[in-house]
Amino acid sequence: MTYAVNIALLLLLVLTAASATFLVRELMSSVFILGSYSFFLALVWAWLGAVDVAFVEAVIGAGLATVLFLITLFDTAPKDSRLRRPPPPLAGVVGLPLLGILLLFAANDLSPFGDPTSPANVHISPVYLQQSYADTLTPNVVTSVLMDYRGFDTLIETVVIFTAGIACALLLKEPGS
Amino acid sequence: MKQMHDSLIVQTMSRLLIPLAQLFSLYVLFFGQYGPGGGFVAGVIWTTSMILTFLVYGLKSPQGRLVELVLHGDGVGLIIFVGVGGLCLIGGGEFLNYANLEILGMDAPSRRYVGILLTQIGVAVDVAVTGISIVLSLAYHDTEQEYDV
């Protein structure tokens, strides 16, 4: 009983933070509410058992993204007097919840959470889970999938991050500084 | 951002929090093979500690200079990652097949442990340098200069 109440409370917090991010007038408050939204979402990931994803969501969503937004706001604030943004358009306020309801309706067709016979759980996951230790001699299956079975994948992801950093420095840094 | 933050509370708390975040980042990096975590998260936590450093102490302070120095490591993480793959090739196996890392006096599990650890360090260095580079390039231009235009 308390478990269900906790989950309902958590989802309510996520929904409240998400809608408040869009509805609040001041951009500074919006940034902080977005950070708290990421933190609640991290709790949801942890509840689903995806601790790695929860880690990343908490650090990047609540930490790094907030800092990036804040630095951008600090930089643009003296030049832009319109720190208060206009109210959201009616089409967004009405249309986005309708889209959400449509998505929830479509989510009925997904297989239930943790279903062992769902397509995602019968394709190749059992092979990884059963043969991971014999193949890679690494106790953590997540690590062996990430760094060993799909090492190329991780390598290319690292290249993508490297490229993103170079591109940001090229675009944002002023010449001569 | 340019000078040291003038609040004593912020200075004292960050002096406590920055080493703690860096210690936790190292823990996540080295423990990632057995539990949740890994190179990516470790790199990002290290980035946040570095950002806190230059937000509180300013870029002109010795600590801020250290943060700027980190930017010279752009690409080092990628070289570590690809280098481990190349060492596996030299050892006579496939690219990134850690069992072929030629290290004397090591059995297969230790080789795989060292290989995965080194690649995780590569990912962590790459992510950390990239994050600091993005934040610095956002924060680090002369605002006074732009007012004249």
Coordinates of C-alpha atoms in Angstrom, one line a residue:
Chain A
M1 CA 0.0 0.0 0.0
T2 CA 2.7 2.5 1.1
Y3 CA 4.7 1.4 -1.9
A4 CA 2.0 2.2 -4.4
V5 CA 1.4 5.6 -2.6
N6 CA 5.1 6.3 -2.9
I7 CA 5.2 5.6 -6.6
A8 CA 2.1 7.7 -7.2
L9 CA 3.6 10.5 -5.2
L10 CA 6.9 10.3 -7.2
L11 CA 5.0 10.3 -10.6
L12 CA 3.0 13.3 -9.4
L13 CA 6.2 15.1 -8.5
V14 CA 7.6 14.4 -12.0
L15 CA 4.4 15.6 -13.7
T16 CA 4.2 18.7 -11.5
A17 CA 7.8 19.7 -12.1
A18 CA 7.5 19.1 -15.9
S19 CA 4.4 21.2 -16.3
A20 CA 5.8 23.9 -13.9
T21 CA 8.9 24.2 -16.1
F22 CA 6.7 25.2 -19.0
L23 CA 4.2 27.3 -17.1
V24 CA 6.4 29.4 -14.8
R25 CA 7.0 33.0 -16.1
E26 CA 10.6 33.6 -15.1
L27 CA 13.3 31.7 -17.0
M28 CA 15.6 31.5 -13.9
S29 CA 12.9 29.6 -11.9
S30 CA 12.2 27.5 -15.0
V31 CA 15.8 26.3 -15.1
F32 CA 15.8 25.3 -11.4
I33 CA 12.5 23.5 -11.8
L34 CA 13.9 21.7 -14.8
G35 CA 16.8 20.6 -12.5
S36 CA 14.5 19.3 -9.9
Y37 CA 12.5 17.5 -12.6
S38 CA 15.6 15.7 -13.7
F39 CA 16.3 14.7 -10.1
F40 CA 12.8 13.2 -9.7
L41 CA 13.2 11.4 -13.0
A42 CA 16.5 9.9 -11.7
L43 CA 14.5 8.5 -8.7
V44 CA 12.1 7.0 -11.2
W45 CA 15.0 5.3 -13.1
A46 CA 16.3 4.0 -9.8
W47 CA 12.9 2.6 -9.0
L48 CA 12.8 0.8 -12.3
G49 CA 16.2 -0.8 -11.5
A50 CA 18.3 1.2 -14.0
V51 CA 20.8 2.6 -11.6
D52 CA 23.3 3.5 -14.3
V53 CA 20.7 5.6 -16.1
A54 CA 19.7 7.2 -12.8
F55 CA 23.3 8.1 -12.2
V56 CA 23.6 9.8 -15.5
E57 CA 20.3 11.6 -15.2
A58 CA 21.1 13.0 -11.8
V59 CA 24.6 14.2 -12.8
I60 CA 23.9 15.5 -16.3
G61 CA 20.2 16.5 -16.0
A62 CA 20.2 18.0 -12.6
G63 CA 23.9 19.1 -12.5
L64 CA 25.5 19.9 -15.8
A65 CA 22.5 21.0 -17.8
T66 CA 21.4 23.4 -15.0
V67 CA 24.9 24.9 -15.0
L68 CA 24.9 25.3 -18.8
F69 CA 21.5 26.9 -18.7
L70 CA 22.5 29.2 -15.9
I71 CA 25.7 30.3 -17.6
T72 CA 23.8 31.0 -20.8
L73 CA 21.2 33.1 -18.8
F74 CA 23.9 35.0 -17.0
D75 CA 25.6 35.8 -20.3
T76 CA 22.5 36.9 -22.1
A77 CA 20.7 38.7 -19.2
P78 CA 22.4 42.1 -19.6
K79 CA 21.8 42.2 -23.3
D80 CA 18.3 40.8 -23.3
S81 CA 15.7 42.7 -21.3
R82 CA 13.0 40.1 -21.9
L83 CA 14.0 37.6 -19.2
R84 CA 10.3 37.1 -18.6
R85 CA 9.1 35.1 -21.5
P86 CA 5.6 35.4 -23.1
P87 CA 2.9 33.0 -21.8
P88 CA 2.9 29.6 -23.6
P89 CA 0.6 29.5 -26.7
L90 CA -2.8 28.0 -26.3
A91 CA -2.1 25.3 -28.9
G92 CA 0.8 24.0 -26.8
V93 CA -1.1 24.1 -23.5
V94 CA -4.0 22.1 -25.1
G95 CA -2.2 20.2 -27.7
L96 CA 0.7 18.7 -25.7
P97 CA -1.5 17.1 -23.0
L98 CA -3.7 15.6 -25.9
L99 CA -0.6 14.2 -27.5
G100 CA 0.4 12.8 -24.1
I101 CA -2.9 11.1 -23.7
L102 CA -2.6 9.7 -27.2
L103 CA 0.9 8.3 -26.3
L104 CA -0.5 6.8 -23.1
F105 CA -3.3 5.2 -25.2
A106 CA -0.6 3.7 -27.5
A107 CA 1.4 2.6 -24.5
N108 CA -1.4 0.1 -23.8
D109 CA -0.1 -2.1 -26.6
L110 CA 3.4 -2.3 -25.1
S111 CA 4.2 -5.5 -23.2
P112 CA 4.0 -5.1 -19.4
F113 CA 7.1 -4.1 -17.5
G114 CA 9.3 -7.0 -16.6
D115 CA 7.5 -9.5 -18.9
P116 CA 9.9 -12.3 -19.6
T117 CA 8.2 -13.2 -22.9
S118 CA 8.3 -9.6 -24.3
P119 CA 10.2 -9.4 -27.6
A120 CA 13.0 -7.3 -26.0
N121 CA 13.6 -10.0 -23.4
V122 CA 13.7 -13.1 -25.7
H123 CA 15.8 -11.8 -28.6
I124 CA 19.4 -11.6 -27.5
S125 CA 19.4 -10.6 -23.8
P126 CA 19.2 -14.2 -22.5
V127 CA 22.4 -15.0 -24.5
Y128 CA 24.2 -12.1 -22.9
L129 CA 23.0 -13.0 -19.4
Q130 CA 23.9 -16.6 -19.7
Q131 CA 27.2 -16.5 -21.5
S132 CA 28.5 -13.1 -20.2
Y133 CA 30.8 -14.5 -17.6
A134 CA 32.1 -17.4 -19.7
D135 CA 32.8 -15.1 -22.6
T136 CA 34.2 -12.0 -20.9
L137 CA 35.2 -13.1 -17.4
T138 CA 33.7 -9.8 -16.1
P139 CA 31.2 -10.1 -13.2
N140 CA 29.0 -7.1 -14.1
V141 CA 26.9 -7.9 -17.2
V142 CA 26.3 -4.2 -17.9
T143 CA 30.0 -3.5 -18.1
S144 CA 30.7 -6.6 -20.3
V145 CA 27.9 -5.6 -22.7
L146 CA 29.1 -2.0 -22.8
M147 CA 32.8 -2.4 -23.0
D148 CA 33.3 -5.9 -24.5
Y149 CA 30.4 -7.1 -26.6
R150 CA 29.8 -3.6 -27.9
G151 CA 33.2 -2.0 -27.5
F152 CA 33.0 -0.5 -31.0
D153 CA 29.7 1.1 -30.0
T154 CA 31.3 2.7 -27.0
L155 CA 34.3 3.8 -29.0
I156 CA 32.1 5.6 -31.6
E157 CA 30.1 7.2 -28.8
T158 CA 33.4 8.5 -27.3
V159 CA 34.3 9.9 -30.8
V160 CA 30.8 11.6 -30.9
I161 CA 31.4 13.3 -27.6
F162 CA 34.9 14.4 -28.6
T163 CA 33.5 15.8 -31.9
A164 CA 30.7 17.6 -29.9
G165 CA 33.3 19.2 -27.6
I166 CA 35.5 20.4 -30.6
A167 CA 32.4 21.8 -32.4
C168 CA 31.2 23.7 -29.3
A169 CA 34.7 25.2 -28.8
L170 CA 34.9 26.2 -32.5
L171 CA 31.4 27.8 -32.5
L172 CA 31.3 29.5 -29.1
K173 CA 34.9 30.6 -28.4
E174 CA 35.7 34.0 -29.7
P175 CA 38.7 34.3 -32.0
G176 CA 41.7 35.6 -30.3
S177 CA 40.6 34.8 -26.7
Chain B
M1 CA 33.0 33.8 -12.6
K2 CA 36.1 36.0 -13.1
Q3 CA 37.0 36.6 -9.5
M4 CA 36.8 34.5 -6.4
H5 CA 33.3 34.2 -4.9
D6 CA 33.1 36.6 -1.9
S7 CA 30.9 34.5 0.3
L8 CA 32.8 32.6 3.0
I9 CA 30.1 29.9 3.2
V10 CA 30.5 29.1 -0.5
Q11 CA 34.3 29.0 -0.3
T12 CA 34.3 26.8 2.8
M13 CA 31.7 24.4 1.5
S14 CA 33.3 24.1 -1.9
R15 CA 36.6 23.4 -0.3
L16 CA 34.9 20.4 1.3
L17 CA 32.7 19.4 -1.6
I18 CA 35.2 19.5 -4.5
P19 CA 37.5 16.8 -3.1
L20 CA 34.5 14.7 -2.1
A21 CA 33.1 14.8 -5.6
Q22 CA 36.4 13.9 -7.1
L23 CA 36.9 11.0 -4.7
F24 CA 33.4 9.8 -5.6
S25 CA 34.2 10.1 -9.3
L26 CA 37.3 7.9 -8.8
Y27 CA 35.2 5.4 -6.8
V28 CA 32.6 5.2 -9.5
L29 CA 35.3 4.8 -12.2
F30 CA 37.1 1.9 -10.4
F31 CA 34.0 0.3 -9.0
G32 CA 32.2 0.4 -12.3
Q33 CA 33.3 -3.0 -13.3
Y34 CA 31.5 -4.6 -10.4
G35 CA 28.6 -2.2 -9.8
P36 CA 26.7 0.6 -11.4
G37 CA 28.8 3.4 -12.8
G38 CA 31.6 3.5 -15.2
G39 CA 33.7 5.8 -17.3
F40 CA 31.0 8.1 -18.5
V41 CA 29.5 8.9 -15.1
A42 CA 32.9 9.2 -13.6
G43 CA 33.9 11.7 -16.2
V44 CA 30.8 13.8 -15.7
I45 CA 31.1 13.9 -11.9
W46 CA 34.8 15.0 -12.3
T47 CA 33.5 17.7 -14.7
T48 CA 31.0 19.0 -12.2
S49 CA 33.7 19.3 -9.6
M50 CA 36.0 21.2 -12.0
I51 CA 33.1 23.5 -12.9
L52 CA 32.4 24.2 -9.2
T53 CA 36.1 25.0 -8.8
F54 CA 36.2 27.7 -11.5
L55 CA 32.8 29.1 -10.6
V56 CA 33.9 29.6 -7.0
Y57 CA 37.6 30.4 -7.2
G58 CA 37.6 32.2 -10.6
L59 CA 39.7 31.4 -13.6
K60 CA 42.6 33.7 -12.6
S61 CA 43.3 31.8 -9.3
P62 CA 45.7 28.8 -9.2
Q63 CA 42.8 26.4 -9.1
G64 CA 41.2 28.0 -12.1
R65 CA 44.5 27.8 -14.0
L66 CA 44.4 24.1 -13.2
V67 CA 41.0 23.8 -14.8
E68 CA 42.3 25.6 -17.9
L69 CA 45.2 23.3 -18.1
V70 CA 42.9 20.3 -18.3
L71 CA 41.7 21.6 -21.7
H72 CA 45.1 20.6 -23.2
G73 CA 44.0 17.0 -22.7
D74 CA 41.4 17.1 -25.5
G75 CA 41.7 13.9 -27.4
V76 CA 43.9 12.1 -24.9
G77 CA 40.9 9.9 -23.7
L78 CA 40.2 8.8 -27.3
I79 CA 43.9 8.0 -27.8
I80 CA 43.8 5.8 -24.6
F81 CA 40.7 4.0 -25.8
V82 CA 42.0 3.4 -29.4
G83 CA 45.5 2.6 -28.0
V84 CA 44.1 -0.2 -25.9
G85 CA 42.4 -1.5 -29.0
G86 CA 45.6 -1.3 -30.9
L87 CA 47.5 -3.1 -28.2
C88 CA 45.0 -5.9 -28.5
L89 CA 45.7 -6.0 -32.2
I90 CA 49.4 -6.2 -31.5
G91 CA 48.8 -9.0 -29.1
G92 CA 47.4 -11.1 -31.9
G93 CA 43.7 -10.8 -31.5
E94 CA 40.8 -8.7 -32.7
F95 CA 40.5 -4.9 -32.1
L96 CA 39.3 -4.4 -28.5
N97 CA 39.4 -8.1 -27.6
Y98 CA 41.0 -7.5 -24.2
A99 CA 42.0 -11.2 -23.8
N100 CA 44.9 -10.5 -26.2
L101 CA 46.5 -7.7 -24.2
E102 CA 50.1 -8.8 -23.9
I103 CA 51.0 -8.2 -20.3
L104 CA 53.5 -10.5 -18.8
G105 CA 52.5 -12.7 -15.9
M106 CA 48.7 -12.0 -16.2
D107 CA 45.9 -14.5 -16.6
A108 CA 42.9 -13.9 -18.8
P109 CA 40.6 -12.3 -16.1
S110 CA 43.2 -9.8 -15.1
R111 CA 43.9 -8.9 -18.7
R112 CA 40.3 -8.2 -19.3
Y113 CA 40.1 -6.3 -16.0
V114 CA 43.0 -4.1 -17.0
G115 CA 41.7 -3.6 -20.6
I116 CA 38.2 -2.6 -19.5
L117 CA 39.6 -0.3 -16.8
L118 CA 41.9 1.4 -19.2
T119 CA 39.1 2.0 -21.7
Q120 CA 36.9 3.3 -19.0
I121 CA 39.6 5.7 -18.0
G122 CA 39.8 6.8 -21.6
V123 CA 36.0 7.4 -21.8
A124 CA 36.2 9.3 -18.4
V125 CA 39.0 11.6 -19.6
D126 CA 37.3 12.3 -22.9
V127 CA 33.9 13.1 -21.3
A128 CA 35.5 15.3 -18.5
V129 CA 37.6 17.3 -21.0
T130 CA 34.7 17.8 -23.3
G131 CA 32.3 18.9 -20.6
I132 CA 34.8 21.4 -19.2
S133 CA 35.6 22.7 -22.7
I134 CA 31.9 23.3 -23.5
V135 CA 31.2 25.1 -20.2
L136 CA 34.4 27.2 -20.5
S137 CA 33.7 28.2 -24.1
L138 CA 30.2 29.2 -23.0
A139 CA 31.4 31.2 -19.9
Y140 CA 34.7 32.6 -20.9
H141 CA 34.3 35.5 -23.2
D142 CA 34.8 39.1 -22.5
T143 CA 31.5 40.7 -21.8
E144 CA 32.9 44.2 -21.5
Q145 CA 34.2 44.0 -25.1
E146 CA 30.9 43.2 -26.5
Y147 CA 29.2 46.3 -25.0
D148 CA 31.3 48.6 -27.1
V149 CA 29.9 47.2 -30.3

